[in-house]
Short mmCIF file of C-alpha atoms in Angstrom, two decimals:
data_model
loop_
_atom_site.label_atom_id
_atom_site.label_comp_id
_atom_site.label_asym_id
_atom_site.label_seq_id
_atom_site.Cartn_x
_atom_site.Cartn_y
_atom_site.Cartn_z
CA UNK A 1 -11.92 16.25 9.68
CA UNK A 2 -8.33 17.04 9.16
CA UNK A 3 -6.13 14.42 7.85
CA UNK A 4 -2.61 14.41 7.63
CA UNK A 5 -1.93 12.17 4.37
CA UNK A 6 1.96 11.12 3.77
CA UNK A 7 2.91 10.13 0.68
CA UNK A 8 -0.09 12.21 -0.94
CA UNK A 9 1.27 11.81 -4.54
CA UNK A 10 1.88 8.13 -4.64
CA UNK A 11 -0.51 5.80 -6.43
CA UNK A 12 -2.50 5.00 -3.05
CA UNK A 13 -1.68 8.58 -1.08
CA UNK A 14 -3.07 10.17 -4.39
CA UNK A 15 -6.44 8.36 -4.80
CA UNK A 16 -7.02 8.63 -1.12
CA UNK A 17 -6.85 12.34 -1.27
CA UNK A 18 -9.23 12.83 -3.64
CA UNK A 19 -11.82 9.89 -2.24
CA UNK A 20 -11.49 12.23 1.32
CA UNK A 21 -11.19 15.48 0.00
CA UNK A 22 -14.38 14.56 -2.29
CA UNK A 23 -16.14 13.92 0.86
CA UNK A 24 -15.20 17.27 2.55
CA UNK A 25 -12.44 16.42 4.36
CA UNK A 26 -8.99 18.79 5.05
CA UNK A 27 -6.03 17.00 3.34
CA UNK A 28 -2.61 18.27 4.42
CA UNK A 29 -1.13 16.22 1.88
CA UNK A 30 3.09 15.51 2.60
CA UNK A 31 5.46 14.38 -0.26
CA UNK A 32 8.84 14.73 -1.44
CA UNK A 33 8.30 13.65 -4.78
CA UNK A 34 11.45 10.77 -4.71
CA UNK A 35 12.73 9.93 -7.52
CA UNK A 36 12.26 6.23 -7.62
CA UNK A 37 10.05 6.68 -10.28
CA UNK A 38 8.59 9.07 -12.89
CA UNK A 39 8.32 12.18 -11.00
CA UNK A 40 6.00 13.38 -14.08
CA UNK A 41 3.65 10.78 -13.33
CA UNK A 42 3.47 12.17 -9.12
CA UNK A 43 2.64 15.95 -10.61
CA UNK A 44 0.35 14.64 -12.59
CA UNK A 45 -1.67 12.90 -9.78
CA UNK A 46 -1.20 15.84 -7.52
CA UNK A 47 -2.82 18.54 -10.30
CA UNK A 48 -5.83 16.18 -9.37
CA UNK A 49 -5.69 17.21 -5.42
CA UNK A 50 -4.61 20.56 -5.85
CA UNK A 51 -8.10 21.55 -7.57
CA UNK A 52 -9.58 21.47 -4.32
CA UNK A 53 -9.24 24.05 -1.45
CA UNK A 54 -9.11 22.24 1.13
CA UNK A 55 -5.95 19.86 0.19
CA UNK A 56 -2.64 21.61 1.28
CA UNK A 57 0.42 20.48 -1.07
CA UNK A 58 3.65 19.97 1.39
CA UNK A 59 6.77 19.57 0.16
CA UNK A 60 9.05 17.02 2.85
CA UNK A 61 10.50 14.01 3.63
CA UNK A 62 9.23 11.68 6.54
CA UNK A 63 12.77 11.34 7.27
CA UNK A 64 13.31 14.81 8.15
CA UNK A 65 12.78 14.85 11.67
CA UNK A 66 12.64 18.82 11.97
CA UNK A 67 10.10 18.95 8.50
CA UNK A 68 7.78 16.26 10.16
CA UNK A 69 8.07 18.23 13.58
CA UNK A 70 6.51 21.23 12.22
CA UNK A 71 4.28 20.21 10.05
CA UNK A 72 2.60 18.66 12.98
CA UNK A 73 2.80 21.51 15.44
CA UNK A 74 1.25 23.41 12.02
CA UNK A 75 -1.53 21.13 11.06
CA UNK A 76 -2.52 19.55 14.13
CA UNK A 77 -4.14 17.06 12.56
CA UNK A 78 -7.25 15.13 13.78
CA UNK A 79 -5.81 11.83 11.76
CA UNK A 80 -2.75 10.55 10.08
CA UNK A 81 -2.69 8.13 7.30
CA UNK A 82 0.94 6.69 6.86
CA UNK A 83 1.46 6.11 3.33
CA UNK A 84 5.34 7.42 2.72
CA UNK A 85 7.52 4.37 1.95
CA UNK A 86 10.29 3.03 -0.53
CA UNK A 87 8.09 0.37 -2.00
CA UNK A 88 8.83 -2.65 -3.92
CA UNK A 89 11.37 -6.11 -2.89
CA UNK A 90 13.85 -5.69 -5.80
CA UNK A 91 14.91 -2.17 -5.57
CA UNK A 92 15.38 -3.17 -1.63
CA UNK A 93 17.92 -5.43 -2.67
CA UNK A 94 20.28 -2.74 -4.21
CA UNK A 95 19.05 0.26 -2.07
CA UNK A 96 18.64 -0.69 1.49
CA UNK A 97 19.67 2.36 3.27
CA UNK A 98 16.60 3.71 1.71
CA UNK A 99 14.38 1.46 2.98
CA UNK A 100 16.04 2.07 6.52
CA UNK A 101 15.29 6.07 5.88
CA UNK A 102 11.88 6.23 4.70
CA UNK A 103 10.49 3.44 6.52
CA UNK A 104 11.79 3.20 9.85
CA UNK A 105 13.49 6.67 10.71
CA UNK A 106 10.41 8.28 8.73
CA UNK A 107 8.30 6.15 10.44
CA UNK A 108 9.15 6.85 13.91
CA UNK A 109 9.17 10.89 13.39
CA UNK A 110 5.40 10.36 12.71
CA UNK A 111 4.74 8.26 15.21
CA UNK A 112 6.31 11.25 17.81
CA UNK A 113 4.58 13.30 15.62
CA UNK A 114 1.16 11.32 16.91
CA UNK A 115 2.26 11.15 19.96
CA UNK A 116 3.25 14.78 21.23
CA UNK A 117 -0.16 16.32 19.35
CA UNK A 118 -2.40 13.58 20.29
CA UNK A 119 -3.60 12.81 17.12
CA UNK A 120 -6.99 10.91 17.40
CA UNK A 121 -6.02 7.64 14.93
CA UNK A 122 -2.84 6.94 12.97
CA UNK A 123 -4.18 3.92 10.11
CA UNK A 124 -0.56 3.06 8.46
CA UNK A 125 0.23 1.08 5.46
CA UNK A 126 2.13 -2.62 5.83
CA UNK A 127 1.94 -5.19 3.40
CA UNK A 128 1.50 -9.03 2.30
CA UNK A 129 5.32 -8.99 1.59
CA UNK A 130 5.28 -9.41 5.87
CA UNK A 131 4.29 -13.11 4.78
CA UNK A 132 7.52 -13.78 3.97
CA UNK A 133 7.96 -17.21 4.15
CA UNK A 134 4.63 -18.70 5.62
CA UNK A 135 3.29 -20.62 3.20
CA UNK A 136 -0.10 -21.47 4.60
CA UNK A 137 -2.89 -20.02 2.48
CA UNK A 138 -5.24 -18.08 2.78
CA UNK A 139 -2.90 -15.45 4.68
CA UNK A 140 -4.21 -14.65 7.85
CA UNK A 141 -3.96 -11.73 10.41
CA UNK A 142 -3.45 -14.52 13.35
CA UNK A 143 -0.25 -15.84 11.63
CA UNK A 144 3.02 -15.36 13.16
CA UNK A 145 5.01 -13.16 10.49
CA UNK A 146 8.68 -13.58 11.86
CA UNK A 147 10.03 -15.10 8.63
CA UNK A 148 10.72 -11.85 5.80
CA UNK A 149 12.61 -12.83 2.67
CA UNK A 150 13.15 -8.67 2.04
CA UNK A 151 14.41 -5.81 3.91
CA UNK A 152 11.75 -4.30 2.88
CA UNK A 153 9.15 -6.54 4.22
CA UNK A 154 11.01 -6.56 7.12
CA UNK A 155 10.93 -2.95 7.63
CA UNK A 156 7.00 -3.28 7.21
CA UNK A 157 6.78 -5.56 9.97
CA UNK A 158 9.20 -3.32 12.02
CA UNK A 159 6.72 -0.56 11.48
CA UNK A 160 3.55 -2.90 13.12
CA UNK A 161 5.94 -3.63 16.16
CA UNK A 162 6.87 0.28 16.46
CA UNK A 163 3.34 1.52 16.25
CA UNK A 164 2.06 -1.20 18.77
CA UNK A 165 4.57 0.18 21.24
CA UNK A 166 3.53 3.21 21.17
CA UNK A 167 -0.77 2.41 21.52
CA UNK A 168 0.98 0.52 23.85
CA UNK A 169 2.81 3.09 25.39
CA UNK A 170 1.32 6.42 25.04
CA UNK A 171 -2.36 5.41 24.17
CA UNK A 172 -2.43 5.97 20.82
CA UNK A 173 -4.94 4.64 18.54
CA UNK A 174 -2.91 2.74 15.43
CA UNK A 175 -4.53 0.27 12.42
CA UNK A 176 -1.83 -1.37 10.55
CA UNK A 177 -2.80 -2.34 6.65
CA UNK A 178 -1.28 -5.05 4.83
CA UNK A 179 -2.34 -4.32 1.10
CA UNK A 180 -2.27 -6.86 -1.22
CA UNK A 181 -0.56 -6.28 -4.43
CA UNK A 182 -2.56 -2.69 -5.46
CA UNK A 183 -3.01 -2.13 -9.04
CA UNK A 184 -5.21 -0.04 -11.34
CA UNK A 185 -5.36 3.49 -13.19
CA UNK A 186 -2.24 6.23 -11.96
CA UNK A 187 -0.15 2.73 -11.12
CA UNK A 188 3.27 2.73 -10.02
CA UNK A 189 5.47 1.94 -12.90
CA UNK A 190 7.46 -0.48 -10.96
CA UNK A 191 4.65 -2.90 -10.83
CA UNK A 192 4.34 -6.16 -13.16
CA UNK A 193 1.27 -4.62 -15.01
CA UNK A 194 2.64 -1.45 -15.58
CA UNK A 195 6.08 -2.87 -17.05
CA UNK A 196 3.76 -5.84 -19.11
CA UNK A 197 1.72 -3.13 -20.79
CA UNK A 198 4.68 -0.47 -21.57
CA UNK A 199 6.43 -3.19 -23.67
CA UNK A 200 3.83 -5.16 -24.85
CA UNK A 201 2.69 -2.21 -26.88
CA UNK A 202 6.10 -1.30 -27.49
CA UNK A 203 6.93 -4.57 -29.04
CA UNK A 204 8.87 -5.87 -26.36
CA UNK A 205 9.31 -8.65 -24.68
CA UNK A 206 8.13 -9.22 -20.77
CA UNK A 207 10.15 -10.89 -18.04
CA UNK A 208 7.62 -13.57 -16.32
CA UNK A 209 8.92 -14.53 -13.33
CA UNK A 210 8.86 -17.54 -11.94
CA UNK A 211 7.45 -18.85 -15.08
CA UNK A 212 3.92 -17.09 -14.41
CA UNK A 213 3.13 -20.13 -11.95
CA UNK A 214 2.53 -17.81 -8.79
CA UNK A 215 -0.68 -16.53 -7.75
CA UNK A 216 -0.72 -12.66 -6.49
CA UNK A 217 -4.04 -11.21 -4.42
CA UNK A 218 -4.64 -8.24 -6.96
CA UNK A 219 -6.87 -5.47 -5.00
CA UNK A 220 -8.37 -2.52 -7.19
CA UNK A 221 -7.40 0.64 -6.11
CA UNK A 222 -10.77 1.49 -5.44
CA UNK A 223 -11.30 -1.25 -3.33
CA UNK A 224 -8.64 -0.59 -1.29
CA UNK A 225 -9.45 3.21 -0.68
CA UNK A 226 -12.55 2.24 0.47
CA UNK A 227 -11.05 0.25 3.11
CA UNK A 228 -8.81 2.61 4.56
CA UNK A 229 -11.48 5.74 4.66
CA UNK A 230 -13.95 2.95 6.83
CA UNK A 231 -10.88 1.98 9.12
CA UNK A 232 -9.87 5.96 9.12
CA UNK A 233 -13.56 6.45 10.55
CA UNK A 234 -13.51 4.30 13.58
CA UNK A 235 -10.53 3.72 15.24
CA UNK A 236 -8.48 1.24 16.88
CA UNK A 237 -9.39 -0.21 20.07
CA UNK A 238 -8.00 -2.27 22.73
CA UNK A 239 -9.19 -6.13 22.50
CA UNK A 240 -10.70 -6.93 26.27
CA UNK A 241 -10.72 -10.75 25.52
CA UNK A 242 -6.76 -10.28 24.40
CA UNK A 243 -4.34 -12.41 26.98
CA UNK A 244 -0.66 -12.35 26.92
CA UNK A 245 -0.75 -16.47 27.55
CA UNK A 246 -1.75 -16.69 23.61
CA UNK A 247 -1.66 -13.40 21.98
CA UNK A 248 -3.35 -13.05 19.23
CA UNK A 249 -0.95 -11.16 16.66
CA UNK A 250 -3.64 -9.22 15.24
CA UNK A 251 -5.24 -7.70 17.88
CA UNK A 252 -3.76 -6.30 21.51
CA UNK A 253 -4.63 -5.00 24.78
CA UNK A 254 -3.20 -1.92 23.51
CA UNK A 255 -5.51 0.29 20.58
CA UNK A 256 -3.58 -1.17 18.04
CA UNK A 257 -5.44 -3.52 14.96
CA UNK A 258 -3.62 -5.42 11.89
CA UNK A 259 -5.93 -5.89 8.77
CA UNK A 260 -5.48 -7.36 5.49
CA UNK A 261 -6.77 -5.60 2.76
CA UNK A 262 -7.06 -7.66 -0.23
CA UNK A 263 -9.82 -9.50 -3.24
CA UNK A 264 -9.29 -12.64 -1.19
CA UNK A 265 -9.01 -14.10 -4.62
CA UNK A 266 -5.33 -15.35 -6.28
CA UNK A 267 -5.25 -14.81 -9.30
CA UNK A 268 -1.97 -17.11 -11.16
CA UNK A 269 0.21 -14.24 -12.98
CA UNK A 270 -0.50 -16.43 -16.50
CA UNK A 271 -3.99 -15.48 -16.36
CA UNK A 272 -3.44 -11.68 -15.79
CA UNK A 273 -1.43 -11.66 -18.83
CA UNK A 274 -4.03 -13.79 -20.77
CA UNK A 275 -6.56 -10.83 -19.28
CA UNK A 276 -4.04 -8.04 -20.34
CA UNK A 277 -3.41 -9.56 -23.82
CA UNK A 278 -7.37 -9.17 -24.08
CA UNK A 279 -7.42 -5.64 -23.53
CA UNK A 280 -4.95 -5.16 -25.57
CA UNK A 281 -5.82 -6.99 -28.59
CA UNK A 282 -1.72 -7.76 -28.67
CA UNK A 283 0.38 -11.41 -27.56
CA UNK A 284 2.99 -10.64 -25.19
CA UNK A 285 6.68 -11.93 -25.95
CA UNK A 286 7.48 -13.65 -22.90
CA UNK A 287 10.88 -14.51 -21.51
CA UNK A 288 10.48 -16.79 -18.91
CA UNK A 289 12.11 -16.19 -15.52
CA UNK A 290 12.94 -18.03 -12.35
CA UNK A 291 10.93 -16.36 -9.26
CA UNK A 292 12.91 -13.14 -7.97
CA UNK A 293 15.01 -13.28 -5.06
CA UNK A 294 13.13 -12.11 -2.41
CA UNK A 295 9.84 -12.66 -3.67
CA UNK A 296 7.12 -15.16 -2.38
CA UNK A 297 5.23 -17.47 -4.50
CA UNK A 298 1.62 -17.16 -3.57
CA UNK A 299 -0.14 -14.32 -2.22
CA UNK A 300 -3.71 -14.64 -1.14
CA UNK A 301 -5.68 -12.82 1.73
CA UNK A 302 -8.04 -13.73 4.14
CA UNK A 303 -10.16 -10.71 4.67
CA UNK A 304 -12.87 -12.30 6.63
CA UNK A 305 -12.33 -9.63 9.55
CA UNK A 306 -12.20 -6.48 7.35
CA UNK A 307 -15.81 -7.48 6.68
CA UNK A 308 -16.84 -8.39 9.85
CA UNK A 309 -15.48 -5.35 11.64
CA UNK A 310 -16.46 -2.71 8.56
CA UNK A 311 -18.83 -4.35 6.38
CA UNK A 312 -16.78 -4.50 3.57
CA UNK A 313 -14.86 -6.64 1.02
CA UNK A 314 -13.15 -5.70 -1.67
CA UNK A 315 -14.47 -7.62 -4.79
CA UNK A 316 -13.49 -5.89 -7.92
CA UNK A 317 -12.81 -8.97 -10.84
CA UNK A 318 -9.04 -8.67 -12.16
CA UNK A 319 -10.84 -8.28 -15.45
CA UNK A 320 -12.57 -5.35 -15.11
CA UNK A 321 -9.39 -4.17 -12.98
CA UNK A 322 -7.32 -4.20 -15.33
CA UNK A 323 -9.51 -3.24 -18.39
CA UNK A 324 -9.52 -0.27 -16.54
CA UNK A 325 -5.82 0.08 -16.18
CA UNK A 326 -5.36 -0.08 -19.59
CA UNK A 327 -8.13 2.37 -20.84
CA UNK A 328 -6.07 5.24 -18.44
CA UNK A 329 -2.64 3.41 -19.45
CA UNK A 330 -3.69 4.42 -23.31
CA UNK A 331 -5.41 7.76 -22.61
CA UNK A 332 -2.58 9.16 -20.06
CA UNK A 333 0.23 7.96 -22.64
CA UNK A 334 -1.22 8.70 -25.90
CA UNK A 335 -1.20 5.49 -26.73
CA UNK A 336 -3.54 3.81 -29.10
#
């Protein structure tokens, strides 16, 4: 089918192209190549999509109303996957108004852009940052999540109340995912394994937050690819045993479903740097750090209904996860 993929050069958007595009699906593929990071690194991901006739590279910004308006009456797409964001807690702590752009006023022009072309499912990224301050483990769908400790968690959650108003509203067919700490080869650099192995092979010290006492869920990219294309496939639908006397936040009488997509396995950041340190044959320099503001101490997901509802669980071991990382890390960079 036809796909409209935002965010198509990120570190998810990016892989997912190529898993659906591999498959023979039409990718219109929408990025405006931000900044925040290495802009090298997005080109480079892109060449991989642009080998293939049926992806279609677009060059905009979610929160250009007009951009996102066309596109749409363009494409008509049969699906939208929603991965455009500013990511990360810390850079939402100096850079809020971007979080406010990209996230919500982005977030609603797709949504209209759903809406008005009656696009068949619209499967949108959240994330285990919505936690925020619950602190009962595993981390389940059915929680309450009305406690964020970042704007930009909270701007995740705002999206899963936005796109429930309008299945709610205009009958649209909307699955929310809340990944769980992604990682693997083409990484953001932003992330705690990209930063460990840049200046552990530089000879640098690493800043180990919290002390390297918390415990993160850390999904494979792989893995989590192969979640969204089986939620892509079949989409949302309204819960008949749902009652507004005890709603269940995870399901509605509306076609709107929240999933987790994580290992279901917390792995304590110590050990990912004793794996790393493996696969690199190096010791890390460690400067040991308080947990960031903003941040939550333990991750961990209960993914019990990805796998009843799709058959699947991710289950990818952080060491072969990250053995991986670091055989693209060295090969991408030159590194050896």
């Amino acid at each position: 089918m036809k796909i409209l993929l935002t965010g198509a050069a990120g570190f998810i958007g990016a892989a997912l192209a190529l898993r659906l595009l591999e498959r023979g699906d039409e990718v219109v593929g929408v990025d405006n190549l931000d900044p925040y990071y290495d802009v090298r690194l997005k080109e480079a991901r892109l060449d991989r999509t642009r080998a293939f006739p049926g992806f279609h590279d677009v060059r905009a910004d979610v929160a250009d109303r007009a951009a996102v308006a066309a596109i749409f009456a363009r494409e008509r797409p049969e699906a939208v996957v929603n991965l455009a964001a500013q990511a990360g807690v810390p850079h939402s702590l100096e850079n809020p108004h971007a979080y406010v752009e990209t996230n919500l006023t982005g977030f609603v022009n797709v949504l209209e852009g759903c809406r008005r072309h009656r696009v068949g499912h619209l499967v949108y990224a959240s994330t285990s940052a919505v936690y925020g301050a619950n602190r009962t483990l595993p981390f389940s769908e059915r929680h309450h999540v009305d406690h964020p400790l970042s704007l930009y968690a909270a701007s995740k959650k705002a999206n899963e109340m936005m796109a429930h108003c309008y299945s709610h509203l205009y009958g649209l067919p909307a699955t929310g995912l809340r990944f769980f700490t992604v990682y693997g080869p083409w990484g953001r650099p932003d992330m705690a394994l990209f930063l460990f192995t840049r200046n552990i092979l530089a000879g640098r010290p690493i800043d180990v937050f919290n002390r390297g006492r918390h415990r993160r869920d850390f999904t494979y990219i792989d893995d989590v690819v192969e979640g969204i294309v089986r939620v892509i496939d079949r989409p949302a639908a309204p819960d008949g045993r749902w009652r507004g006397e005890a709603p269940d936040p995870a399901t509605s009488a509306a076609p709107h479903r929240i999933y987790n997509v994580g290992n279901g396995d917390g792995v304590e950041l110590e050990r990912c740097i004793r794996v790393l340190e493996a696969c690199l044959g190096r010791k890390a320099e460690k400067n040991l750090l308080p947990l960031q503001p903003g941040d939550v101490p333990d991750t961990l997901a209960d993914v019990g209904d990805l796998a009843k509802d799709f058959g699947y669980r991710p289950n990818t071991p952080v060491e072969v996860g990250v053995r991986r990382f670091v055989d693209w890390y060295k090969a991408f960079y030159g590194v050896c």
